[in-house]
XYZ file of C-alpha atoms in Angstrom:
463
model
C -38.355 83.824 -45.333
C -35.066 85.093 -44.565
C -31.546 82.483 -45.096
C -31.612 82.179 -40.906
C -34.778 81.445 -40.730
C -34.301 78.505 -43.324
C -30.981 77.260 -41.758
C -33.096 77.286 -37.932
C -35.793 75.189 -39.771
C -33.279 72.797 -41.968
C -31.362 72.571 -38.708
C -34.378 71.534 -36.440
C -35.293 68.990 -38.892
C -32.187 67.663 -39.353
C -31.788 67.133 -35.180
C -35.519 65.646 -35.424
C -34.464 63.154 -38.517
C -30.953 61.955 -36.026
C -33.034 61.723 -32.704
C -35.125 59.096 -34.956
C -32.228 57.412 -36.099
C -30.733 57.211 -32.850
C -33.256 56.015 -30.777
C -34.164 53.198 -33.577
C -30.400 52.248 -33.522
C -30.418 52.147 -29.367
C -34.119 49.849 -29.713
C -32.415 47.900 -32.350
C -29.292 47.743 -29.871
C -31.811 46.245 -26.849
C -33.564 44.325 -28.667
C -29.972 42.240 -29.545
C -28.805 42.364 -26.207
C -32.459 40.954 -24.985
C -32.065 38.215 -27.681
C -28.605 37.287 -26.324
C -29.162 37.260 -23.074
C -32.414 35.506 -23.193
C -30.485 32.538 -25.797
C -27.927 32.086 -23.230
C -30.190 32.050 -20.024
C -31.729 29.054 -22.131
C -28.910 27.323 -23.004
C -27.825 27.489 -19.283
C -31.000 25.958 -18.353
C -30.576 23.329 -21.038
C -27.196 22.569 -19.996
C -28.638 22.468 -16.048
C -31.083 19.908 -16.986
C -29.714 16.452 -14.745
C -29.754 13.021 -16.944
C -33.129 11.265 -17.325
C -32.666 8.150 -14.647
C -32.741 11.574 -11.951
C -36.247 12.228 -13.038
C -38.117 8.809 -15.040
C -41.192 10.068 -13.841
C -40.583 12.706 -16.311
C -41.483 10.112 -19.409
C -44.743 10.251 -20.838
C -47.641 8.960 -19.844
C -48.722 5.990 -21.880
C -52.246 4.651 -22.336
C -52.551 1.469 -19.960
C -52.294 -1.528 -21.764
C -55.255 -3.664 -22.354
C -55.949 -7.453 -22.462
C -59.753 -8.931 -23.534
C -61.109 -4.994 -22.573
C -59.575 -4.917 -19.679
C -56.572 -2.844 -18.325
C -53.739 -4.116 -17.680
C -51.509 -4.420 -14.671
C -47.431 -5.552 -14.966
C -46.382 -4.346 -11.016
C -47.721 -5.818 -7.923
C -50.310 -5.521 -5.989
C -53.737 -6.462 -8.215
C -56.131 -6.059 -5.668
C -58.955 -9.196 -5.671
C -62.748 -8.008 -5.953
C -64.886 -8.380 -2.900
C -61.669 -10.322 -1.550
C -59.003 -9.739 1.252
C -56.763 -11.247 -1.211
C -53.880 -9.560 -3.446
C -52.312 -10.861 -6.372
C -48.245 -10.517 -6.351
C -47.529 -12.004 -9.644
C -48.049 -14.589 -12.047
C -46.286 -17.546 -13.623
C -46.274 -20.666 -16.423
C -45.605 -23.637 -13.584
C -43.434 -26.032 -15.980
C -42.275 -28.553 -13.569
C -45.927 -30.297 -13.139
C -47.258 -32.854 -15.608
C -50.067 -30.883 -15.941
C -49.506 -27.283 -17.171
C -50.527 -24.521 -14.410
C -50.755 -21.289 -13.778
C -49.130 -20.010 -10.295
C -50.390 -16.808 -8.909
C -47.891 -15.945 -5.740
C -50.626 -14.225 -3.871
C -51.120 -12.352 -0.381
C -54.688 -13.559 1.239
C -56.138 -13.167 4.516
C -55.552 -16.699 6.028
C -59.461 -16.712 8.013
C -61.112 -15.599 4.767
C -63.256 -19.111 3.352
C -63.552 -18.929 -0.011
C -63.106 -20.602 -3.309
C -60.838 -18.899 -6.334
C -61.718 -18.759 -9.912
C -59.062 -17.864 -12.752
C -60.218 -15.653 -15.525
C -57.537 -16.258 -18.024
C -57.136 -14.111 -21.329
C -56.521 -15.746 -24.079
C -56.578 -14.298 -27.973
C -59.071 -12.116 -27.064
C -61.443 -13.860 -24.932
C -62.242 -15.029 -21.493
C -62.043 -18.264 -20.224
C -62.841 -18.697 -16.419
C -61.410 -21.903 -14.325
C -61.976 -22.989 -11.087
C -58.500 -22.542 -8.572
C -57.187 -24.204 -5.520
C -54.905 -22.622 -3.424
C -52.827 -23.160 -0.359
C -51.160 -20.737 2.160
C -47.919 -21.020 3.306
C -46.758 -21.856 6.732
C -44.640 -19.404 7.332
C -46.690 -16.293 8.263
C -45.709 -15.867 11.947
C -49.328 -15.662 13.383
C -50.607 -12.614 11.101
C -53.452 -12.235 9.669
C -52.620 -12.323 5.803
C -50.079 -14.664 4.743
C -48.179 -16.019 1.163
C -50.550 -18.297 -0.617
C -50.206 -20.132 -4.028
C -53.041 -19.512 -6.640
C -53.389 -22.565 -8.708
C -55.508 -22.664 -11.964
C -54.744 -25.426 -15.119
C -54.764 -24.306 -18.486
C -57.582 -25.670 -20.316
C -57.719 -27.090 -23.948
C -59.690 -24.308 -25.538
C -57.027 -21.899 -23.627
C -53.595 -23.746 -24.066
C -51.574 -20.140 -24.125
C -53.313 -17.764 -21.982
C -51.607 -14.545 -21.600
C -52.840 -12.777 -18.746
C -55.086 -13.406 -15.839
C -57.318 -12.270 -12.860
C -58.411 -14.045 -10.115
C -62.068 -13.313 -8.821
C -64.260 -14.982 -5.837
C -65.486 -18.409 -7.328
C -68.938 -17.337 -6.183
C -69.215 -14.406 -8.685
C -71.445 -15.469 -11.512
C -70.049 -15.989 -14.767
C -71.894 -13.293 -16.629
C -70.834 -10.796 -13.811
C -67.180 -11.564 -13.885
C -66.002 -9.151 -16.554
C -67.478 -6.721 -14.516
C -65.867 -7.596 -11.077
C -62.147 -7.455 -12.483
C -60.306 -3.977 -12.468
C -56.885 -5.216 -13.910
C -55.857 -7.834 -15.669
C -51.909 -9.456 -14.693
C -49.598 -10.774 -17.020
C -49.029 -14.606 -17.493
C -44.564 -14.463 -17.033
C -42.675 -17.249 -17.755
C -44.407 -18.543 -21.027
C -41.082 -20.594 -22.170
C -38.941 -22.648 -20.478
C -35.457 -21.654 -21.412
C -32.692 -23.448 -20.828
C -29.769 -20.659 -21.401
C -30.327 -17.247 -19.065
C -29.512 -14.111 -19.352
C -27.651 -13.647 -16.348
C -25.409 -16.476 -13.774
C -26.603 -14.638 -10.574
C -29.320 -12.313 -9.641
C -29.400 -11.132 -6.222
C -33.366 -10.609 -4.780
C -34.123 -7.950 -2.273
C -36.561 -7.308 -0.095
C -38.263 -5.529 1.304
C -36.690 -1.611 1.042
C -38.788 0.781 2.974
C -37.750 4.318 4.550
C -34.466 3.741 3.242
C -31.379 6.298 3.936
C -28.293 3.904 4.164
C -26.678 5.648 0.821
C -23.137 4.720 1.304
C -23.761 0.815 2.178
C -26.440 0.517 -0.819
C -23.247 2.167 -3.197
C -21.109 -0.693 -1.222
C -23.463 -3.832 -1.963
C -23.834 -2.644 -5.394
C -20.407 -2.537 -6.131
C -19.607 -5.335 -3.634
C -22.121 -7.325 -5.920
C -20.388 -6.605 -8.959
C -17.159 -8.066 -7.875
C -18.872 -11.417 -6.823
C -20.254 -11.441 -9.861
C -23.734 -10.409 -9.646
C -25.366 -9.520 -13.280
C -28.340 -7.961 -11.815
C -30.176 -7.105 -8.638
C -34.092 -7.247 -8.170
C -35.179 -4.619 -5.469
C -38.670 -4.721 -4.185
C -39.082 -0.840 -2.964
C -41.616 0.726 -0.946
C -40.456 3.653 -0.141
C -36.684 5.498 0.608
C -35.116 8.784 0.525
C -34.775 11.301 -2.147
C -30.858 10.751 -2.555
C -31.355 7.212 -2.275
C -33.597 7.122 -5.035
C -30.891 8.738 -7.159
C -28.295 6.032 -6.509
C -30.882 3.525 -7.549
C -31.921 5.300 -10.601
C -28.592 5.215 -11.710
C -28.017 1.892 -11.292
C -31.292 0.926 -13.155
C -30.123 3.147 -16.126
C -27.257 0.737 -15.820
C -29.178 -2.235 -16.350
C -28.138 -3.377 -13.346
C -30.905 -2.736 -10.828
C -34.599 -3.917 -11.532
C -37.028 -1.802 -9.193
C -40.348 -3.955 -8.441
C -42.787 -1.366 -6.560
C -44.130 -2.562 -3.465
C -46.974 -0.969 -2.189
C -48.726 -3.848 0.060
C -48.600 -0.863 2.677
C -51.247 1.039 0.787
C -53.959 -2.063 1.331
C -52.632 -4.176 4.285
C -51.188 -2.202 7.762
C -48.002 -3.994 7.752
C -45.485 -5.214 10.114
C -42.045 -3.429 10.548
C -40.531 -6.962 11.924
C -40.971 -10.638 12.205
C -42.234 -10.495 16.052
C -46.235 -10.069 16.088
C -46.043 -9.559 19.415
C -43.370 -6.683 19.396
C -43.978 -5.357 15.782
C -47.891 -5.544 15.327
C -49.578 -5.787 11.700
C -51.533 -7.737 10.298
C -48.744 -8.703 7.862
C -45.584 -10.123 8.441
C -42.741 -7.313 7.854
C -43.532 -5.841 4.604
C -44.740 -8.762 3.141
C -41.759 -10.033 2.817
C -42.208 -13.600 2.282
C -44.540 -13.150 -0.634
C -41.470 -10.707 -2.243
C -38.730 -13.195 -2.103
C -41.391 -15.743 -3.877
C -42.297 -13.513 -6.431
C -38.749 -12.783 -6.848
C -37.810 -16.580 -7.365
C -40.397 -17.117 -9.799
C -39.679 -13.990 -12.036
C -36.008 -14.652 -12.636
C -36.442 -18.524 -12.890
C -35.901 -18.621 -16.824
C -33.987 -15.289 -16.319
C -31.396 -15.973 -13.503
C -29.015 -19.960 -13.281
C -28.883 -18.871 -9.752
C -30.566 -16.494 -7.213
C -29.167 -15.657 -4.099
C -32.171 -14.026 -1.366
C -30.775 -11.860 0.913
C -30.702 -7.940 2.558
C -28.029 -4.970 1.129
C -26.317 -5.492 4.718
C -25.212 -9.180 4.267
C -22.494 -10.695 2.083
C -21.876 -13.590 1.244
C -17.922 -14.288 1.072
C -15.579 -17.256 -0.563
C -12.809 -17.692 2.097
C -10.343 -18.224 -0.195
C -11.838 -18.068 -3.962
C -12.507 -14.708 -5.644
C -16.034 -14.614 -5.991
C -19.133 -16.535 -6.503
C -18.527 -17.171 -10.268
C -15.838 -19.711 -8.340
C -17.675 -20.665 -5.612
C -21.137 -21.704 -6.662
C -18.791 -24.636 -9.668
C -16.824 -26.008 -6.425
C -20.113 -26.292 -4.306
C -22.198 -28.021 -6.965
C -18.813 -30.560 -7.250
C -18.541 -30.566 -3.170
C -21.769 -31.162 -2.028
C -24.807 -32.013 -5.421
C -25.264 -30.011 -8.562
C -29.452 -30.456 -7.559
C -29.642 -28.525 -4.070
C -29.469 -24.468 -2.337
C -26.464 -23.403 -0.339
C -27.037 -22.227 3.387
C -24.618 -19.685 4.471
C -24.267 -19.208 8.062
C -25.490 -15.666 9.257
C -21.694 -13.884 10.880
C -22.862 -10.670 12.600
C -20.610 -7.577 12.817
C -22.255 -5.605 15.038
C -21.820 -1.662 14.523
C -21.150 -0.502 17.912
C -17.604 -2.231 17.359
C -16.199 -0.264 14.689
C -12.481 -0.376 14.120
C -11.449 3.037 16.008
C -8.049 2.712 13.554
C -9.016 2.328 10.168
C -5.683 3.061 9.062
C -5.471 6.812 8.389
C -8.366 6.900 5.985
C -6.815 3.821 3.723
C -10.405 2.043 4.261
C -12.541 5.288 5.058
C -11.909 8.257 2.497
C -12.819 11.616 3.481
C -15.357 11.768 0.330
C -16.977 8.802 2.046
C -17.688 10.594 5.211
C -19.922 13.129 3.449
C -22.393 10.688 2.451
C -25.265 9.224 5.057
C -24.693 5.488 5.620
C -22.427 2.830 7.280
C -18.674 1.945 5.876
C -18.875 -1.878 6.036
C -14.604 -1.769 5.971
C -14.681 -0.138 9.303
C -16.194 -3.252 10.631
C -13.796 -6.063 11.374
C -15.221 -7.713 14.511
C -17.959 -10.440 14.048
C -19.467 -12.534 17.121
C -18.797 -15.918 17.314
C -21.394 -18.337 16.672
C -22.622 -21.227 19.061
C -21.814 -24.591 16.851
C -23.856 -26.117 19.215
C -26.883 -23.857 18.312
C -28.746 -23.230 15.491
C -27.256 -20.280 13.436
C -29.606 -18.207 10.863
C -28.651 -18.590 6.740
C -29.284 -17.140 3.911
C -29.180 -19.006 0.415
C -27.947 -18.927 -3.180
C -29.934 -21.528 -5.261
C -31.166 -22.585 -8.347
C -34.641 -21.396 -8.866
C -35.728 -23.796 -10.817
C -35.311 -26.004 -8.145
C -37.943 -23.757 -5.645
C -41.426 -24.246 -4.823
C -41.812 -21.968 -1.728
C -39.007 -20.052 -0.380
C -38.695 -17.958 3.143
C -36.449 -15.565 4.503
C -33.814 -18.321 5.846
C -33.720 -20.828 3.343
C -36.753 -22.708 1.388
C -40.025 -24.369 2.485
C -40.543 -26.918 -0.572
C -38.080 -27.605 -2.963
C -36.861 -30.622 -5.234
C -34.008 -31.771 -3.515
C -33.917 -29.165 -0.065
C -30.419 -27.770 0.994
C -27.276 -28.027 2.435
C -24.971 -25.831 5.186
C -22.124 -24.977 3.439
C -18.713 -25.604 5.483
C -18.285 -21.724 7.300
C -14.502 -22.145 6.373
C -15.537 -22.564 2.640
C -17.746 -19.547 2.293
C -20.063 -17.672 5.045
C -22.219 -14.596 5.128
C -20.854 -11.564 6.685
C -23.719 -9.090 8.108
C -23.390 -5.764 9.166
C -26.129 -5.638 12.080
C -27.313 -2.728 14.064
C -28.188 -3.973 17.682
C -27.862 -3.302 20.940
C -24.686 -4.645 23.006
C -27.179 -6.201 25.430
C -28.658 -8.893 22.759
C -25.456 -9.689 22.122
C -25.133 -11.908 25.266
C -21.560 -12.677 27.090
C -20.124 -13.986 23.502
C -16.632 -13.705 21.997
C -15.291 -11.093 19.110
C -13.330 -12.624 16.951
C -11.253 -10.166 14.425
C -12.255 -10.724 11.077
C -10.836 -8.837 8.215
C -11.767 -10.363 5.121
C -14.213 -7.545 3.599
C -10.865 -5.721 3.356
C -9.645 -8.522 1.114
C -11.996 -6.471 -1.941
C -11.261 -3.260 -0.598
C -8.425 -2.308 -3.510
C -11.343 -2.868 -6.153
C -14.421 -1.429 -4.043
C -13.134 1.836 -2.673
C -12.232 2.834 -6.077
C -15.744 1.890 -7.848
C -17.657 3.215 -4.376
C -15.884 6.746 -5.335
C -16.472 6.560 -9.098
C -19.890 6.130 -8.317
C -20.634 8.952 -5.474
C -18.916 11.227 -7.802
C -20.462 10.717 -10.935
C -24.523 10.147 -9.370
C -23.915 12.943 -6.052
C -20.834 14.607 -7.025
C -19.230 13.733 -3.877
């Protein structure tokens, strides 16, 4: 083999050996740059991810609690077996001399039949005859708010949970006739509560009003609402993140309500105009269930709607008000406020250059309840609608305006102490040939709600 020859070969095999090299470094090289690119495309993603209260149904599934074999159920609505009758929620009545259990229940008012409760207790069943007794107020519907009523037996003096089943099932069959069992609440009466006022809503369905929920929220705050009990059915997408926010606050306490999914409800209180066969949402049977729940959780409860506000004159808030009413009027009664509408077709056309509407505001669906300054003046000789703040403890049955039974009933509170301001969305027509009068007093909070309604659009929407 001649010296070219050998250099050609050497040469050849030297270019083969680099080729290797090079393409090993440039796979080497790709493979880094994949690894990169794919670590930062996850820590973007990561990083993307919006807090938890966006997305709670994100948590994990958890095996349904049980009580004496059978599931359990902690939200309303515990459908009755072979019964038009739901069960809204369950309580320890204290304030009889014999110890009771209340069920606040939704029935079909022609449906004869006698209750039995099937009480849980260590383990095992007990079953007790019930009584029960509707309440007046169901506007001519078919279903109405009843009161379960079963007394806790000897062998059964702490019963934990309960169903309620047809009192004509047979004993042996009753296991099999209940799907869920409820939880027995209020086991201990306390005398020292975790909150001084708990506002109860009801019912929210379809709801879009995003700016005016951030306004009562915040509006609540400043009067010196600890917590706010929300009975929800259904509302929009960006509502629901407001209101997951404010539960991750502690603040807000959602109670699904899906009566709608059993009983074809009413969308108002007017058979004849709204028909159902259930009185707007089941409404009444909320605000009961409401009363009851915070009763050893709540000194006061004030029932009401995210459009009305209930404003001292010339106090602060309601952390001064409620102290001079007890010394005013009795420590032992509920306070009527008298309903002041501020209808929305007379919106203040100068808001003063954006001082009580800010541009961030405007981008956000709902009502600004500063730009409404003109309420319609009230008939004294007529009877003008309420809503009340009162001790629960004191409540039997309450309704939308005001309470059905109670220990010692309630009193109209003096409209120049305190009254309850109401942004309302009616026609001019209804309104009749009454007065405006120009009424500025929401403004008197603006300095402290503007700033906390912006805080709160810009940390939840970004707005």
């Amino acid at each position: 083999m001649s010296t070219y020859t050998a250099d050609l070969r050497r040469t050849a095999q030297d270019s083969q050996h680099y080729s290797t090299l090079r393409t090993l470094f440039i796979t080497i090289i790709i493979f880094v740059l994949m690894f990169v690119l794919y670590f930062l495309t996850q820590e973007k993603q990561i990083n993307n991810v919006k807090p938890a209260y966006f997305y709670p149904h994100w948590k994990k599934k958890q095996p349904p609690l049980m009580a004496c074999g059978v599931p359990v159920e902690n939200d309303p609505i515990v459908k009755v077996t072979n019964l038009k009758a739901y069960m809204v929620g369950s309580y320890v009545e204290h304030r009889q001399k014999v110890k009771q259990i209340r069920t606040i229940a939704i029935v079909l008012r022609s449906e004869n039949t006698g209750y039995q409760c099937i009480l849980c207790c260590n383990g095992r069943t007990v079953s007790v005859s019930a009584t029960h007794s509707i309440h007046s107020d169901h506007f001519g519907f078919e279903y109405g708010t009843a009161d379960i009523f079963c007394k806790v037996p000897e062998k059964c003096p702490t019963p934990t949970h309960v169903a309620i089943t047809s009192r004509s099932v047979k004993e042996n069959k009753t296991l099999q006739d209940i799907h869920a069992f409820q939880p027995i609440r209020n086991q201990k009466k306390l005398e020292v509560f975790p909150y001084e006022f708990t506002v109860c809503i009801s019912a929210m369905y379809d709801y879009v009003d995003v700016l005016m929920l951030v306004q009562a929220m915040e509006m609540f705050k400043i009067l010196g609402v600890q917590r706010v009990a929300i009975y929800k059915t259904s509302c929009h997408p960006v509502t629901q993140k407001v209101l997951d926010y404010y539960v991750s606050q502690n603040f807000v306490e959602i109670i699904p309500w899906r009566i709608s999914s059993y009983i074809n409800v009413s969308r108002g209180w007017k058979k004849s105009v709204s028909p159902g066969e259930l009185h707007y949402f089941g409404q009444i049977a909320a605000l009961n269930d409401c009363v009851y729940r915070y009763m050893y959780q709540s000194h006061y409860v004030a029932l009401q709607d995210l459009d009305e506000f209930i404003l001292p004159i010339n106090l602060k808030n309601w952390t001064e008000l409620l102290p001079e009413l007890e010394r005013k009027y009795n420590h032992n009664v509920g306070f009527e406020f008298e309903n002041n509408f501020f209808p929305v077709y007379m919106k203040d056309p100068k808001p003063g250059k954006n001082t009580y509407s800010p541009d961030s505001w405007k981008k956000v669906n709902g009502l600004n309840i500063l730009e409404y300054v003109y309420r319609i003046s009230n008939d004294p000789t007529m009877f003008n609608n309420f809503k009340v703040i009162v001790n629960p403890r004191l409540v039997f049955e309450a309704t939308v305006h005001g309470l059905l039974q109670s220990l010692k009933g309630t009193v109209r509170v003096d409209h120049e102490i305190a009254r309850m301001y109401h942004i309302k969305n009616f026609q001019k027509k209804v309104v009749g040939e009454r007065s405006y009068i120009l009424d500025t007093h929401l403004r008197d909070y603006a300095d402290r709600l503007i700033p906390a309604v912006s805080n709160v659009l810009q940390k939840v929407l970004g707005i």
